[in-house]
CSV table of C-alpha atoms in Angstrom, one decimal:
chain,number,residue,atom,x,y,z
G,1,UNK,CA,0.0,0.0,0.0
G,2,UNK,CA,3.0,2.6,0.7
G,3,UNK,CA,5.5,1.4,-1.7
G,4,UNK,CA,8.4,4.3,-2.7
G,5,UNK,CA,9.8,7.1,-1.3
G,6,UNK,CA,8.1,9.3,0.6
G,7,UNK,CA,9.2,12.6,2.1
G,8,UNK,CA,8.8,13.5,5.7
G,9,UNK,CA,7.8,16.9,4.1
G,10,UNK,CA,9.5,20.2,6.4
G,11,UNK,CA,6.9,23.2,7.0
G,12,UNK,CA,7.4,26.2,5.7
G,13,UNK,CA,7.5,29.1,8.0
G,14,UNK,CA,7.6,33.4,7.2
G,15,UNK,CA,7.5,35.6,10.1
G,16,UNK,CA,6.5,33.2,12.0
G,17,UNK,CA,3.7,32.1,10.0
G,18,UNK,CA,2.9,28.7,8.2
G,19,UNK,CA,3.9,30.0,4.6
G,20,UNK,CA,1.2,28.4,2.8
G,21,UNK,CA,2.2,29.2,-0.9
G,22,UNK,CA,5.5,28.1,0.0
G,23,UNK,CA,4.2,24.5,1.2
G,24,UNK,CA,1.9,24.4,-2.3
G,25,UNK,CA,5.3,25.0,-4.2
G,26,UNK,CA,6.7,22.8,-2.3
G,27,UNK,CA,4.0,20.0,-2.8
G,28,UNK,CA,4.7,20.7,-6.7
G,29,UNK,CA,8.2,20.3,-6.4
G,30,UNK,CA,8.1,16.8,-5.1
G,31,UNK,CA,5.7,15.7,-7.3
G,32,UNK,CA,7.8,16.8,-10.7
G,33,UNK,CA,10.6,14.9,-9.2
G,34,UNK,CA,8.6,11.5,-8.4
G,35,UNK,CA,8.2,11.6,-5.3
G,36,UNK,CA,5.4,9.1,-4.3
G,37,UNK,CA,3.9,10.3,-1.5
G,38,UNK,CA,4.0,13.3,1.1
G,39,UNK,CA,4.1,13.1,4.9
G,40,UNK,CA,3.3,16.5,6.3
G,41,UNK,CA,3.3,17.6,10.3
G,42,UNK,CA,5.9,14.8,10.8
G,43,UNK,CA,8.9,15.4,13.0
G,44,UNK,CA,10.5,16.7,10.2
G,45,UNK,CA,7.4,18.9,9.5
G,46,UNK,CA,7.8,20.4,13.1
G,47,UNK,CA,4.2,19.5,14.3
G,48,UNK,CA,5.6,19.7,17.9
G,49,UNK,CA,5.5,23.3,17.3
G,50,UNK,CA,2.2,23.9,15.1
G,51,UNK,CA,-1.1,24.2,17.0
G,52,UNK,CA,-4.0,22.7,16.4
G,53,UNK,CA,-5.5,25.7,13.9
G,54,UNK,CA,-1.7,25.1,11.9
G,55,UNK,CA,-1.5,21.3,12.2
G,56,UNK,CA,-5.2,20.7,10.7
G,57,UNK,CA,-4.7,23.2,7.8
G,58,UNK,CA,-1.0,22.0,6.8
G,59,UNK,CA,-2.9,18.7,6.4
G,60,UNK,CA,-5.4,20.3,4.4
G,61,UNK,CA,-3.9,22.3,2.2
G,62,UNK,CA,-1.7,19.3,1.5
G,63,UNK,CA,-4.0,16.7,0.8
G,64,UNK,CA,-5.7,19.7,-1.8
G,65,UNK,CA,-2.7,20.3,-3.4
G,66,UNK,CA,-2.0,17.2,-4.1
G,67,UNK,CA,-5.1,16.2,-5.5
G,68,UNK,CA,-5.1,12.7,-5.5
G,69,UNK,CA,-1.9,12.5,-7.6
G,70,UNK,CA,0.1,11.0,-5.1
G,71,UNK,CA,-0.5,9.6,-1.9
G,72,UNK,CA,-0.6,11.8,1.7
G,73,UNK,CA,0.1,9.7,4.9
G,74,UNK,CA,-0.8,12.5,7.3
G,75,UNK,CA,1.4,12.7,10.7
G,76,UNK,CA,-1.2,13.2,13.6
G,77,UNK,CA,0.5,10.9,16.4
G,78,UNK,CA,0.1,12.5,19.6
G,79,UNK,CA,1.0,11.8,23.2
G,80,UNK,CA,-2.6,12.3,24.2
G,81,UNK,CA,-4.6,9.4,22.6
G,82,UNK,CA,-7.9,11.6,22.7
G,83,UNK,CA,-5.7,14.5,20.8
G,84,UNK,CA,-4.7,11.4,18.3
G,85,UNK,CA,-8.1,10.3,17.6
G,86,UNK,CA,-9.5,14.1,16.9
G,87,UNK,CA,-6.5,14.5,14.8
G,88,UNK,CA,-6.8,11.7,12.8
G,89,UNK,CA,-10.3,12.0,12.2
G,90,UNK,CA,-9.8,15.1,10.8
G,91,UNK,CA,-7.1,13.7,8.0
G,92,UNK,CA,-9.7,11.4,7.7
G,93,UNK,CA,-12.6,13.9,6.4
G,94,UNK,CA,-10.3,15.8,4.4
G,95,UNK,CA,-8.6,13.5,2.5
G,96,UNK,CA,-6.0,11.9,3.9
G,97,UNK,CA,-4.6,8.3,2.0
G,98,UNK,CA,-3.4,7.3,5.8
G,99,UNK,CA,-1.7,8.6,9.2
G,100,UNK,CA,1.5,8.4,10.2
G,101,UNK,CA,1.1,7.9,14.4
G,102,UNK,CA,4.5,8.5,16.5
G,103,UNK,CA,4.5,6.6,19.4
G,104,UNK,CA,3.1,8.4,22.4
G,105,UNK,CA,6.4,10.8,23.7
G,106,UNK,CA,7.1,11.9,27.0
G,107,UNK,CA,4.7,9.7,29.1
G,108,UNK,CA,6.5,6.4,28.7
G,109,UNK,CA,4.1,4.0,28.1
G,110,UNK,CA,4.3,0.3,28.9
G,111,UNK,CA,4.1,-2.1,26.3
G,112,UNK,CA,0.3,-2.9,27.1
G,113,UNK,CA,-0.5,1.5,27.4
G,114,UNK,CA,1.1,1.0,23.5
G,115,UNK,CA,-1.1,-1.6,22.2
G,116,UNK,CA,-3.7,0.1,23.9
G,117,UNK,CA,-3.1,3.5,22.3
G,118,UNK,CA,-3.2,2.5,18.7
G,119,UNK,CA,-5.4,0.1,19.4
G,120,UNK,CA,-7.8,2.5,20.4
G,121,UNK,CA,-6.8,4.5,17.7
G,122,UNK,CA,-7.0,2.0,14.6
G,123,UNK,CA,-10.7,1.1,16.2
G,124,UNK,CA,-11.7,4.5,16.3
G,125,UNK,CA,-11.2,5.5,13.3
G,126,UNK,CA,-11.4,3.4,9.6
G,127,UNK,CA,-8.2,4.7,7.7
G,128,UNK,CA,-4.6,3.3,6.9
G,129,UNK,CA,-2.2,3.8,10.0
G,130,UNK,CA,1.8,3.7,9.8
G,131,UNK,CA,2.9,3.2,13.0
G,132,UNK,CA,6.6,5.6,13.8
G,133,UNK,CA,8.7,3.7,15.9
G,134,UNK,CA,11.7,6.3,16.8
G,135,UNK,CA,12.6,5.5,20.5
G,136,UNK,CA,15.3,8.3,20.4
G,137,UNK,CA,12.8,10.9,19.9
G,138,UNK,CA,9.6,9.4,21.9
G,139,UNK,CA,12.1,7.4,25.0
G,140,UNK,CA,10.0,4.3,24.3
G,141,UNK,CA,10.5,1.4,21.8
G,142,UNK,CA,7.4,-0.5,20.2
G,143,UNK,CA,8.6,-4.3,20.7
G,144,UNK,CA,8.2,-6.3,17.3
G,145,UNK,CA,5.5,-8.4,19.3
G,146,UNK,CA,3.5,-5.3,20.1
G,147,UNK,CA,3.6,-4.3,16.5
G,148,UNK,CA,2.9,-8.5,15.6
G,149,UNK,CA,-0.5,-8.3,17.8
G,150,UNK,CA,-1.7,-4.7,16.6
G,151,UNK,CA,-1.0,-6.2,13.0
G,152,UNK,CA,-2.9,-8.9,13.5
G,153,UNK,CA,-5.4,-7.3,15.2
G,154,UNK,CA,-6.1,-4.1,13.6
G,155,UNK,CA,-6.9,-4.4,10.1
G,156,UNK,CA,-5.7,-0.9,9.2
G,157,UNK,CA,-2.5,-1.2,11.1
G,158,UNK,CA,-1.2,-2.1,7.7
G,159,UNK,CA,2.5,-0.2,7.8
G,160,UNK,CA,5.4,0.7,9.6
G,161,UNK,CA,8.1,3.8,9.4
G,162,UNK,CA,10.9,2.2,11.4
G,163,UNK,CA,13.7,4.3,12.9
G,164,UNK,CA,14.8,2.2,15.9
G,165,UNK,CA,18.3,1.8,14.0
G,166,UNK,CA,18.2,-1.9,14.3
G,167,UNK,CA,18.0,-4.2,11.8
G,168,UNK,CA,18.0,-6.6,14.2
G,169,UNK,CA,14.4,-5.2,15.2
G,170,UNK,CA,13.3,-4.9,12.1
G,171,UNK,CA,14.2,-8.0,10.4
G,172,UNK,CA,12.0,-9.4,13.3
G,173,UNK,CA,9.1,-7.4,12.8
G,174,UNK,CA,9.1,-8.3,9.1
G,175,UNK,CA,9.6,-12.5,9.9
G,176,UNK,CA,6.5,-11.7,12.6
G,177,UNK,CA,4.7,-9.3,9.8
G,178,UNK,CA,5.4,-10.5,6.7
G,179,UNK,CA,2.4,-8.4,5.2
G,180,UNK,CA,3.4,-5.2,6.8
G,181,UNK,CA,4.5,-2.6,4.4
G,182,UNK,CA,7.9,-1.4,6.3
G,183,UNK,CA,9.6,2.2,5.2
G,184,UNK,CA,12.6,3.2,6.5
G,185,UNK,CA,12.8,6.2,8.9
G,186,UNK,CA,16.3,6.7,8.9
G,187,UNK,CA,17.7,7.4,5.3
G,188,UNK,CA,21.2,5.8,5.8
G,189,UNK,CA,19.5,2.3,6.2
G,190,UNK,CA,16.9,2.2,3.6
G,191,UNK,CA,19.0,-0.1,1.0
G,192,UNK,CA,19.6,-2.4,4.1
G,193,UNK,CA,16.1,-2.5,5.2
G,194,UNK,CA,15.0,-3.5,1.6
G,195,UNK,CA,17.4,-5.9,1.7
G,196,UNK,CA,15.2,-7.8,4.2
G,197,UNK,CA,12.0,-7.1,2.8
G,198,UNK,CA,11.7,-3.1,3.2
G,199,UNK,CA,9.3,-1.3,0.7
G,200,UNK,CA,10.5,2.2,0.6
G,201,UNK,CA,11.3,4.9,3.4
G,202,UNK,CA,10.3,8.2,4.7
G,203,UNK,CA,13.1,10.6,4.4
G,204,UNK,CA,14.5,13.5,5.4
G,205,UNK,CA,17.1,13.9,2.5
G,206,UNK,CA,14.0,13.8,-0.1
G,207,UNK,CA,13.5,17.4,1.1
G,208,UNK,CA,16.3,18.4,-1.1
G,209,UNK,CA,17.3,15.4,-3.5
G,210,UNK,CA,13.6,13.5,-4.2
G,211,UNK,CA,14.7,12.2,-7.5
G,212,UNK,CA,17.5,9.9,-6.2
G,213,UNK,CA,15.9,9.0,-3.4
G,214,UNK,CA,13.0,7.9,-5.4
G,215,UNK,CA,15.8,6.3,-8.3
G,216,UNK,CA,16.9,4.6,-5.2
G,217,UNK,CA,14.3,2.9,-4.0
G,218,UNK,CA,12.6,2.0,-7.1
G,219,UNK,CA,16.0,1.0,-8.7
G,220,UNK,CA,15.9,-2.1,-5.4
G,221,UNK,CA,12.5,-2.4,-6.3
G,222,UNK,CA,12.9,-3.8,-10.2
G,223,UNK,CA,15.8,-5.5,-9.1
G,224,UNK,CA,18.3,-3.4,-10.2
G,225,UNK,CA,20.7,-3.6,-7.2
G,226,UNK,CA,23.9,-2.4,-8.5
G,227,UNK,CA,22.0,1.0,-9.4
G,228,UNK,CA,20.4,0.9,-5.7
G,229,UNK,CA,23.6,0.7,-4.4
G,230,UNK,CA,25.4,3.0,-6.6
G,231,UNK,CA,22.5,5.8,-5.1
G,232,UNK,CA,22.8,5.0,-1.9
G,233,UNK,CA,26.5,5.5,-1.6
G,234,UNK,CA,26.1,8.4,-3.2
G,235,UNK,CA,23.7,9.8,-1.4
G,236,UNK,CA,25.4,8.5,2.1
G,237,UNK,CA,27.8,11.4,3.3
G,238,UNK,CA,24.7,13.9,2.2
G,239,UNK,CA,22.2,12.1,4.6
G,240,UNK,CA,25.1,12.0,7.2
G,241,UNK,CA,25.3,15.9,6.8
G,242,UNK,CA,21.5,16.1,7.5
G,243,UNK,CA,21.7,15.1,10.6
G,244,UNK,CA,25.2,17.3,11.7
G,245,UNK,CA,22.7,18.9,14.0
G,246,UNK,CA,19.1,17.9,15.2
G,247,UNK,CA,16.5,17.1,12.7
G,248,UNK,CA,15.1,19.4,10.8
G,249,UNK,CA,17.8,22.5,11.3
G,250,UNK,CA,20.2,21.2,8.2
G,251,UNK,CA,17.9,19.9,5.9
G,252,UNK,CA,15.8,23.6,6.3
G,253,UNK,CA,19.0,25.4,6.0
G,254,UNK,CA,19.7,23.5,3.1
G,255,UNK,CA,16.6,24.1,1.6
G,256,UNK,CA,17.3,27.7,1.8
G,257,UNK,CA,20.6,27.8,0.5
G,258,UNK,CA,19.6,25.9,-2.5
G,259,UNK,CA,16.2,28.8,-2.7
G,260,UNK,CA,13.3,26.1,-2.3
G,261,UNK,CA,12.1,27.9,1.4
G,262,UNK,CA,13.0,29.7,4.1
G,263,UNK,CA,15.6,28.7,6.8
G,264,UNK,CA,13.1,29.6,9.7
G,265,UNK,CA,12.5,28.0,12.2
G,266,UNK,CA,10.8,27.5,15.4
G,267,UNK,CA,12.2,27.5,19.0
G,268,UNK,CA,13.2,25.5,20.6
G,269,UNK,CA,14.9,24.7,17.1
G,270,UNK,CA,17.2,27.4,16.6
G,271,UNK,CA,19.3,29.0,13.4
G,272,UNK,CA,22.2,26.1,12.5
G,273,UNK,CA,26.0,26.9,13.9
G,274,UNK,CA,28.3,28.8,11.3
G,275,UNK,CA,30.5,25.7,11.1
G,276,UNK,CA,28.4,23.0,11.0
G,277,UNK,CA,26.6,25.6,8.0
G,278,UNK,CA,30.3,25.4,6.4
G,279,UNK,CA,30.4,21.6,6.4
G,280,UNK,CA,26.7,21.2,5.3
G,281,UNK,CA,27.8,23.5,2.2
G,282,UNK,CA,30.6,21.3,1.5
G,283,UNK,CA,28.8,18.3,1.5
G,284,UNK,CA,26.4,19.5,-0.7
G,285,UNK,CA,28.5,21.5,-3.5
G,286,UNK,CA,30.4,17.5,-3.5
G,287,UNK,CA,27.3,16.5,-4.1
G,288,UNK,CA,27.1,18.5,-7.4
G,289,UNK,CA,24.2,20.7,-5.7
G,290,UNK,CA,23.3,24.2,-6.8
G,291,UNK,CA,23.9,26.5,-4.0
């Protein structure tokens, strides 16, 4: 169902503003370059930051731009399950192709308060749901056996975005979920992940480079490994520069330098250190990158 590469889409800012035009353009950008589906309000997307008013419309706007001409897998994981079901209801009625649910972050559930919450969710509410497993952003890990018994019982528990950074965990989740479309979170292991049954990712680097990424993943895809590979070294010490400083500062400040948005962003996330600005400029100009 979510085959490809799909970008964990940043939000625009201007003055402190959602820049609306600015995420439309953006929306067209990605689909020029193949991209087969957008995730807006992710963490990529800030959505820690946007309030409810900002969060709802980003979605909206999104799922009109696009226009059914490629997929949306909204982000409206919460730590409040109540906040998660209004939220996802809402990508529901406007469009949305699925959600994208984050574990629940700073209350650190128990396994069992995990099942529960998307549980709850998936029963709720009738629309495809990727769980995000990314411990080092929520402090909790989703077990492959949790995910295994949500799978199997919630029929629109149907993907996973896994950033655990174990392939260990998710070659287990994929022998206990064989039918579970599983995207990489973390761009620097997508090629391994489809090595053991993978189906795409959600990236970060897509932001700036969504025709490789999408080459990529495709290339793996068809069977064309020797071209996979050839992309993903290639794109390897780029995605390492992404991450030079917390997710999304460089890939913004990329964005800007190479005139696709604005650098802005919200605090707590602040404006990216002169030197680390110096080696994220390197990387890309190797890269062969406009800036």
């Amino acid at each position: 169902m979510f085959e490809g590469s799909y970008v964990a889409l940043v939000t625009p800012f201007k003055n402190d503003k959602v820049d609306f035009e600015k995420l439309k353009e953006l929306v067209e950008f990605h689909i020029k370059n193949g991209t087969n589906g957008i995730v807006p309000c992710g963490t990529t997307g800030e959505s820690a930051t946007l309030n409810y008013e900002e969060h709802e419309k980003v979605i909206e706007v999104v799922v009109k731009q696009v226009a059914g001409r490629i997929k949306v897998v909204a982000g409206t994981g919460s730590n409040s399950t109540a906040e998660t079901i209004e939220m996802t209801a809402f990508a529901k009625k406007v469009g949305s192709d699925g959600v994208l649910l984050v574990a629940p972050y700073y209350n650190k559930p128990t396994q069992k308060g995990l099942y529960l919450h998307f549980k709850k969710v998936a029963d709720e509410i009738d629309i495809p749901i990727m769980i995000y497993n990314i411990q080092s952003r929520t402090a909790v890990n989703i077990e492959p056996e949790t995910i295994a018994k949500l799978h199997a019982d919630c029929k629109n528990i149907v993907a996973i975005k896994e950033a655990s950074g174990s392939l260990e965990q998710m070659a287990k989740i994929k022998m206990l979920c064989p039918k579970m479309d599983m995207l990489s979170g973390d761009d620097a292991l997508t090629l391994p992940l489809m090595s053991i049954g993978g189906v795409g990712v959600v990236s970060v680097v897509a932001n700036i480079v969504p025709r490789d990424v999408t080459d990529m993943v495709w290339a793996y895809l068809k069977g064309d490994v020797e071209k996979a590979k050839g992309l993903h070294y290639k794109l390897f010490n780029l995605i390492k520069a992404m991450f030079i400083e917390t997710n999304p500062i460089p890939v913004k400040t990329a964005m800007n330098l190479m005139g696709l948005c604005s650098d802005e962003l919200r605090l707590p996330m602040c404006a990216m250190d002169e030197k680390n600005k110096e080696k994220l400029s390197k990387e890309m100009k190797n890269y062969g990158l406009k800036i």
